[in-house]
Amino acid sequence: MSSDRYIVSAPGKVILFGEHAVVYGKTAIAGSLDGLRTYAFFEKRIDGYVELNLPDLGLQRAFLWPASALPYNLVNNVDIKEPQNLNFNDVLLHKIKSIALEGQDNQQINNFQQIAAFTFLYLYTCLEYNSQTSCGMTIYVRSNIPVGAGLGSSASYSVCLATGLLLAFGHILSPYESNEQGIKKSSELINLWAYQAEKVIHGTPSGVDNSVATYGGAIMFVNGVIQNMMGTRSLRFLLTNTKVPRNTKILIENVRTRIENVKGFPKITNLILDAIHDISESFKEILGSEIMDDQELYTKTEGLIDMCHHLLNSLGVGHPSLDKVREIAAQCDLHTKLTGAGGGGCALTLIRNDVSKEQIEIVKTALTASPHCFECYETSIGGHGVGVLDASSDKSLQEFSECEKNQLAGIIGWMYFA
Ligand SMILES: Nc1ncnc2c1ncn2[C@@H]1O[C@H](COP(=O)(O)OP(=O)(O)OP(=O)(O)O)[C@@H](O)[C@H]1O
Ligand SMILES: C[C@@](O)(CCO)CC(=O)[O-]
Ligand SMILES: [Mg+2]
């Protein structure tokens, strides 16, 4: 990026159908959450230091590393622009883990903060290698996506880092400086590098989360192939965060154990994954049907939501708090399933078009009231993917850090890759 100061932004996501099964090549259907986004401020510096500020993770002081201490010698000699040659570099990650926390001013660094730092340094080291523009950099990340709640906070963080660093080291041009073909190529590269970052965080991600955060909108995803889905935007959902903490990586590993360990009933587990796949495919057919009236569309979708939730429970990724959300929403005849990796985090409730504002308020009040104190989001599905804002003329780091998070999207001048 020719500018020395810019902000990047990427949305969170919601999975309608197909979580966990998508890791095994089954179909998933997901959409971006335009109201919930991560923003990352990038400013080049000349002293050779790399500074990473993560206030959402409760980090008191910034991470600070001399760029010269990074293990560039372990980076695989791949062409950054040839995505098919990208293999995950375990040796590099191992080394990064050993140096990332050295000399961090004796602060207590928790697991979330560590993973965020490892992810950043992994991308920084890979992308600065081969670059002609070594300089050092300050990065400041802010997000209104709840962290670790199933709404793709990690993917949104990963897409922001991949975009900001690819721009900084001259591997891609911004949409300000590029044509349609160039922007398309840049988006592909962003998505690929964000997938590498998701590997640091999740171990074996399917790639659906980073694809939604990169491209926005509503997509169908199978084995890395992304297809746009029109029509999903018209469905309304209520998202409820149970605030029960969970870890996506561990939940994915638990499902894997059921498949790979003979004691975990691999045959039955595979049948469950196939059933989830059929649910996604049925939903796609329902949405694509031109003859189905609204009544039938909603009734069928509600049936799929119920089945999908129970199948996910049978994979061991449910949680009593998620069943509580279902129970409360069912009192107003609304249907709910867990979304994302499960184990706590968020639930997704379908709002039929005949549901009044008053009914939604009744459900929200019951969910947010004591003793549950869940948090509700009414946010639409779809909207832009990753974007960039040239901040050279009007936004300093201080202004960025003090700006209301919800106002960042409204700043004039955003350009989107997708
Ligand atoms: N705003 C943020 N600042 C820094 N790091 C973040 C931020 N948001 C997410 N992360 C990183 O992502 C990790 C959480 O990712 P995790 O995959 O467990 O949850 P999620 O992405 O919110 O849920 P899911 O993957 O089910 O959608 C954190 O440990 C942190 O490393
Ligand atoms: C659980 C999972 O299917 C979705 C997490 O948002 C994992 C993945 O697809 O990488
Ligand atoms: Mg995640």
mmCIF file of N, CA and C and ligand atoms in Angstrom, residues 13 148-156 198 201-202 209 246 248-249 341, ligand 3:
data_model
loop_
_atom_site.group_PDB
_atom_site.id
_atom_site.type_symbol
_atom_site.label_atom_id
_atom_site.label_comp_id
_atom_site.label_asym_id
_atom_site.label_seq_id
_atom_site.Cartn_x
_atom_site.Cartn_y
_atom_site.Cartn_z
ATOM 1 N N LYS A 13 -18.980 -13.884 11.164
ATOM 2 C CA LYS A 13 -19.799 -14.801 10.348
ATOM 3 C C LYS A 13 -20.786 -15.581 11.217
ATOM 4 N N GLY A 148 -14.353 -15.683 20.770
ATOM 5 C CA GLY A 148 -14.534 -17.084 21.174
ATOM 6 C C GLY A 148 -15.973 -17.462 21.408
ATOM 7 N N ALA A 149 -16.911 -16.891 20.644
ATOM 8 C CA ALA A 149 -18.331 -17.176 20.878
ATOM 9 C C ALA A 149 -19.016 -17.801 19.668
ATOM 10 N N GLY A 150 -18.243 -18.194 18.653
ATOM 11 C CA GLY A 150 -18.857 -18.875 17.506
ATOM 12 C C GLY A 150 -19.215 -17.961 16.362
ATOM 13 N N LEU A 151 -18.876 -16.676 16.459
ATOM 14 C CA LEU A 151 -19.228 -15.741 15.379
ATOM 15 C C LEU A 151 -18.013 -15.351 14.532
ATOM 16 N N GLY A 152 -17.006 -16.214 14.539
ATOM 17 C CA GLY A 152 -15.885 -16.026 13.619
ATOM 18 C C GLY A 152 -14.939 -14.896 13.983
ATOM 19 N N SER A 153 -14.760 -14.646 15.294
ATOM 20 C CA SER A 153 -13.826 -13.569 15.674
ATOM 21 C C SER A 153 -12.412 -13.895 15.190
ATOM 22 N N SER A 154 -12.036 -15.184 15.240
ATOM 23 C CA SER A 154 -10.666 -15.535 14.838
ATOM 24 C C SER A 154 -10.474 -15.335 13.343
ATOM 25 N N ALA A 155 -11.495 -15.680 12.550
ATOM 26 C CA ALA A 155 -11.364 -15.537 11.096
ATOM 27 C C ALA A 155 -11.293 -14.062 10.710
ATOM 28 N N SER A 156 -12.101 -13.261 11.395
ATOM 29 C CA SER A 156 -12.122 -11.839 11.093
ATOM 30 C C SER A 156 -10.757 -11.213 11.450
ATOM 31 N N GLU A 198 -5.723 -19.029 10.448
ATOM 32 C CA GLU A 198 -6.731 -19.839 11.134
ATOM 33 C C GLU A 198 -6.153 -21.192 11.558
ATOM 34 N N ILE A 201 -4.661 -20.880 14.838
ATOM 35 C CA ILE A 201 -5.653 -20.742 15.910
ATOM 36 C C ILE A 201 -6.462 -22.024 16.111
ATOM 37 N N HIS A 202 -6.903 -22.656 15.010
ATOM 38 C CA HIS A 202 -7.847 -23.783 15.093
ATOM 39 C C HIS A 202 -7.223 -25.148 14.875
ATOM 40 N N ASP A 209 -14.859 -20.142 7.629
ATOM 41 C CA ASP A 209 -14.938 -18.874 8.373
ATOM 42 C C ASP A 209 -14.136 -17.769 7.691
ATOM 43 N N ARG A 246 -15.695 -21.226 25.424
ATOM 44 C CA ARG A 246 -15.309 -22.499 24.822
ATOM 45 C C ARG A 246 -14.198 -22.254 23.834
ATOM 46 N N THR A 248 -12.686 -23.286 20.101
ATOM 47 C CA THR A 248 -12.999 -23.939 18.826
ATOM 48 C C THR A 248 -12.024 -25.087 18.538
ATOM 49 N N LYS A 249 -10.733 -24.849 18.800
ATOM 50 C CA LYS A 249 -9.719 -25.867 18.481
ATOM 51 C C LYS A 249 -10.021 -27.177 19.217
ATOM 52 N N ALA A 341 -18.696 -23.418 16.487
ATOM 53 C CA ALA A 341 -18.154 -24.670 17.027
ATOM 54 C C ALA A 341 -18.973 -25.242 18.176
HETATM 55 MG MG MG B 3 -12.690 -19.165 15.093
#
